[in-house]
CSV table of C-alpha atoms in Angstrom, one decimal:
chain,number,residue,atom,x,y,z
A,1,ILE,CA,45.5,-44.0,42.3
A,2,GLY,CA,47.2,-41.8,44.9
A,3,ALA,CA,50.6,-40.0,44.8
A,4,ASP,CA,52.4,-42.9,46.6
A,5,GLY,CA,50.9,-45.6,44.2
A,6,THR,CA,48.3,-47.0,46.4
A,7,VAL,CA,45.0,-48.2,44.1
A,8,TYR,CA,41.6,-47.4,45.6
A,9,VAL,CA,38.7,-49.1,44.6
A,10,GLY,CA,35.1,-49.9,45.7
A,11,SER,CA,33.3,-53.4,45.7
A,12,PHE,CA,29.6,-54.7,45.4
A,13,ASP,CA,30.8,-56.6,48.7
A,14,HIS,CA,30.2,-53.1,50.4
A,15,ASN,CA,34.2,-52.3,50.7
A,16,VAL,CA,36.5,-49.3,49.6
A,17,TYR,CA,39.7,-51.0,49.6
A,18,ALA,CA,43.3,-49.5,49.1
A,19,LEU,CA,45.8,-51.6,47.8
A,20,ASP,CA,49.5,-51.6,47.5
A,21,GLY,CA,49.8,-50.8,43.7
A,22,LYS,CA,53.3,-52.9,43.4
A,23,THR,CA,51.8,-56.1,45.2
A,24,GLY,CA,48.3,-56.0,45.4
A,25,ASP,CA,48.8,-56.5,49.2
A,26,LYS,CA,45.6,-54.7,51.2
A,27,LYS,CA,46.4,-51.9,53.3
A,28,TRP,CA,43.3,-51.2,54.9
A,29,ALA,CA,39.3,-51.9,53.9
A,30,PHE,CA,36.4,-49.5,55.1
A,31,VAL,CA,33.1,-50.8,55.1
A,32,THR,CA,30.2,-49.0,53.9
A,33,GLY,CA,26.0,-50.0,54.2
A,34,ASP,CA,25.6,-51.4,50.7
A,35,LEU,CA,27.7,-51.8,47.5
A,36,VAL,CA,30.0,-49.2,46.3
A,37,SER,CA,29.6,-48.6,42.4
A,38,SER,CA,31.3,-44.8,43.0
A,39,SER,CA,34.8,-44.4,41.8
A,40,PRO,CA,36.9,-42.6,44.6
A,41,ALA,CA,38.3,-39.3,43.9
A,42,ILE,CA,41.4,-38.0,45.8
A,43,GLY,CA,41.7,-34.4,47.2
A,44,ALA,CA,45.0,-32.3,47.3
A,45,ASP,CA,45.6,-33.7,51.1
A,46,GLY,CA,44.8,-37.0,50.1
A,47,THR,CA,41.4,-37.6,51.5
A,48,LEU,CA,39.4,-40.0,49.7
A,49,TYR,CA,35.9,-39.4,48.7
A,50,VAL,CA,33.5,-42.1,47.6
A,51,GLY,CA,29.4,-42.7,47.9
A,52,SER,CA,28.0,-45.9,48.3
A,53,TRP,CA,24.3,-47.5,47.6
A,54,ASP,CA,23.6,-46.8,51.5
A,55,PHE,CA,22.7,-43.4,50.5
A,56,LYS,CA,25.8,-42.2,51.7
A,57,VAL,CA,29.1,-40.4,50.9
A,58,TYR,CA,31.9,-40.7,52.9
A,59,ALA,CA,35.7,-38.4,53.6
A,60,LEU,CA,38.3,-41.3,54.2
A,61,GLU,CA,41.8,-40.9,55.5
A,62,ASP,CA,43.9,-42.1,53.0
A,63,LYS,CA,46.7,-43.8,55.1
A,64,THR,CA,44.5,-45.6,57.8
A,65,GLY,CA,41.2,-45.8,55.7
A,66,THR,CA,39.5,-43.7,58.8
A,67,LYS,CA,36.4,-42.3,58.2
A,68,LEU,CA,36.6,-37.9,58.8
A,69,TRP,CA,33.0,-37.6,57.8
A,70,GLU,CA,29.8,-38.9,56.0
A,71,PHE,CA,27.3,-37.3,54.1
A,72,GLU,CA,23.7,-38.6,53.6
A,73,THR,CA,21.6,-38.0,50.5
A,74,GLY,CA,18.3,-39.4,49.9
A,75,HIS,CA,19.0,-42.4,47.7
A,76,TRP,CA,21.8,-44.6,46.2
A,77,VAL,CA,25.0,-42.6,45.4
A,78,GLU,CA,26.2,-44.2,42.2
A,79,SER,CA,27.9,-41.2,41.0
A,80,SER,CA,31.7,-40.8,41.3
A,81,PRO,CA,32.5,-37.2,42.8
A,82,SER,CA,34.9,-34.5,41.8
A,83,ILE,CA,37.0,-32.0,43.7
A,84,GLY,CA,36.9,-28.6,42.6
A,85,ALA,CA,40.2,-26.2,42.8
A,86,ASP,CA,39.1,-25.1,46.1
A,87,GLY,CA,38.2,-28.3,47.7
A,88,ILE,CA,34.4,-28.7,47.2
A,89,VAL,CA,33.0,-32.0,46.4
A,90,TYR,CA,30.5,-32.1,43.9
A,91,VAL,CA,28.6,-35.7,43.4
A,92,GLY,CA,25.2,-37.0,42.0
A,93,SER,CA,22.6,-38.8,43.7
A,94,ASN,CA,19.5,-40.7,42.8
A,95,ASP,CA,17.7,-38.7,45.2
A,96,ARG,CA,17.5,-36.6,41.7
A,97,ASN,CA,20.0,-34.0,43.7
A,98,VAL,CA,23.3,-32.8,42.7
A,99,TYR,CA,25.2,-31.8,45.9
A,100,ALA,CA,28.2,-29.7,46.8
A,101,LEU,CA,30.0,-30.1,50.0
A,102,ASP,CA,32.2,-28.8,51.7
A,103,GLY,CA,35.5,-31.0,51.2
A,104,LYS,CA,36.9,-30.6,55.3
A,105,THR,CA,33.4,-30.7,57.2
A,106,GLY,CA,31.2,-32.4,54.7
A,107,ALA,CA,29.1,-29.7,55.0
A,108,LYS,CA,26.4,-29.2,52.4
A,109,LYS,CA,27.3,-25.7,50.3
A,110,TRP,CA,24.4,-26.3,47.8
A,111,GLU,CA,21.9,-28.6,46.1
A,112,PHE,CA,20.6,-28.6,42.4
A,113,GLU,CA,17.4,-30.7,42.1
A,114,THR,CA,17.0,-32.2,38.4
A,115,GLY,CA,13.7,-34.3,37.3
A,116,ASP,CA,15.4,-37.8,37.8
A,117,GLN,CA,18.0,-39.9,39.1
A,118,VAL,CA,21.7,-38.7,39.2
A,119,TYR,CA,23.7,-41.7,37.8
A,120,SER,CA,26.1,-39.4,36.1
A,121,SER,CA,29.8,-37.9,37.7
A,122,PRO,CA,29.8,-34.3,37.4
A,123,VAL,CA,33.2,-32.6,35.7
A,124,ILE,CA,34.6,-29.2,36.1
A,125,GLY,CA,35.3,-26.9,33.7
A,126,ALA,CA,38.5,-24.2,33.7
A,127,ASP,CA,35.9,-21.2,34.9
A,128,GLY,CA,34.3,-23.7,37.8
A,129,THR,CA,31.4,-24.5,35.9
A,130,VAL,CA,29.8,-28.1,36.9
A,131,TYR,CA,28.4,-30.4,33.9
A,132,ILE,CA,26.4,-33.4,34.8
A,133,GLY,CA,23.6,-35.2,33.2
A,134,SER,CA,20.6,-36.8,34.4
A,135,PHE,CA,17.8,-39.5,33.9
A,136,ASP,CA,15.2,-36.7,33.0
A,137,LYS,CA,17.1,-36.3,29.7
A,138,LYS,CA,19.0,-33.1,30.2
A,139,ILE,CA,22.6,-32.0,30.5
A,140,TYR,CA,23.2,-29.1,33.2
A,141,ALA,CA,25.6,-26.2,33.5
A,142,LEU,CA,25.8,-25.3,37.0
A,143,ASP,CA,27.7,-22.5,39.2
A,144,GLY,CA,30.4,-24.4,41.3
A,145,LYS,CA,29.8,-21.3,44.1
A,146,THR,CA,25.9,-21.2,44.1
A,147,GLY,CA,24.5,-24.3,42.2
A,148,ALA,CA,22.5,-21.7,40.1
A,149,LYS,CA,21.8,-23.4,36.2
A,150,LYS,CA,23.6,-21.6,33.8
A,151,TRP,CA,21.9,-23.8,31.0
A,152,GLU,CA,20.3,-26.8,30.5
A,153,PHE,CA,20.5,-29.2,27.2
A,154,GLU,CA,17.6,-31.9,26.5
A,155,THR,CA,18.9,-35.0,25.1
A,156,GLU,CA,16.7,-37.8,23.8
A,157,ASN,CA,17.4,-40.5,26.5
A,158,ASN,CA,18.8,-40.6,30.1
A,159,VAL,CA,22.3,-39.3,30.6
A,160,GLY,CA,23.8,-41.9,32.8
A,161,SER,CA,27.4,-41.3,31.0
A,162,ASN,CA,29.7,-38.6,32.3
A,163,PRO,CA,30.7,-35.5,30.4
A,164,ALA,CA,34.3,-34.8,29.0
A,165,ILE,CA,35.5,-31.2,28.7
A,166,GLY,CA,38.3,-30.5,25.5
A,167,ALA,CA,40.8,-27.9,25.5
A,168,ASP,CA,38.7,-25.3,24.1
A,169,GLY,CA,35.7,-26.0,26.7
A,170,THR,CA,33.6,-27.9,24.4
A,171,VAL,CA,31.3,-30.4,26.7
A,172,TYR,CA,30.9,-34.1,25.1
A,173,VAL,CA,28.3,-36.3,26.7
A,174,GLY,CA,26.2,-39.3,25.6
A,175,ASP,CA,22.6,-40.5,25.7
A,176,GLY,CA,22.0,-42.7,22.7
A,177,LYS,CA,24.2,-40.2,20.5
A,178,LEU,CA,27.2,-38.3,21.3
A,179,TYR,CA,26.8,-34.7,21.8
A,180,ALA,CA,29.4,-31.8,21.3
A,181,LEU,CA,27.9,-28.8,23.3
A,182,ASN,CA,29.6,-25.2,23.8
A,183,GLY,CA,30.6,-25.2,27.3
A,184,ALA,CA,29.3,-21.6,27.7
A,185,THR,CA,25.8,-21.5,26.5
A,186,GLY,CA,25.0,-25.4,25.8
A,187,ALA,CA,24.5,-24.7,22.3
A,188,LYS,CA,24.8,-27.6,20.0
A,189,LYS,CA,28.0,-28.1,18.2
A,190,TRP,CA,27.3,-31.4,16.5
A,191,GLU,CA,25.7,-35.1,17.2
A,192,PHE,CA,27.0,-38.5,16.3
A,193,GLU,CA,24.3,-41.3,16.2
A,194,THR,CA,25.1,-44.4,17.8
A,195,GLY,CA,23.1,-47.7,18.4
A,196,LYS,CA,19.1,-47.5,19.7
A,197,LEU,CA,20.3,-48.0,23.5
A,198,MET,CA,21.5,-45.7,26.3
A,199,MET,CA,25.1,-44.8,26.3
A,200,HIS,CA,26.8,-45.9,29.7
A,201,SER,CA,30.2,-45.5,28.2
A,202,SER,CA,31.9,-42.0,28.9
A,203,PRO,CA,34.0,-40.1,26.3
A,204,VAL,CA,37.4,-39.3,26.3
A,205,VAL,CA,39.5,-36.4,24.5
A,206,GLY,CA,42.8,-37.5,23.2
A,207,THR,CA,45.5,-34.7,23.1
A,208,ASP,CA,44.8,-33.9,19.4
A,209,GLY,CA,41.2,-33.8,19.8
A,210,SER,CA,39.8,-36.9,19.0
A,211,VAL,CA,36.9,-37.9,21.0
A,212,PHE,CA,36.6,-41.7,21.7
């Protein structure tokens, strides 16, 4: 949701839509080359960032939907972008990579290769660390400036869940279990077992520290 109440959403009809939050009237639509399951992220200047199954990440002008730039990956982009305090855009791709892109130009700053597709969306810690999961059954902590790996934590199943970060820096993420990890070291604090299937749902942290 934009500062003016505009609602931005992607669709399997290949479009990204901007809707009036009060009325639902369409302000604009931008057509990509394939399905859009990525959720848009909004930069400080209003620029919209979103991925598509056409292997691309797009930057769109928020008022008109005009394309500012596009960046091509090697496979679907189901991951939703996250934006750092310095305007760097972080996003995963099913080509196994995590990308850091210049928010103004779309130029690649770095890429980090995991062992399988990256469906998970990155979250950014207070110190700029990027946390993300992969279908290679690992959770990664990456240096936001360089893409260097700080640590990895091995899970039992594919990680499609998006991590969440608590006020104390604890990272919560799920596969078939929900894990609480030390954000600085990756050491496991605890785990909670759900069913036997992969966890697609992503945790959120309440104001009292409860994890849902």
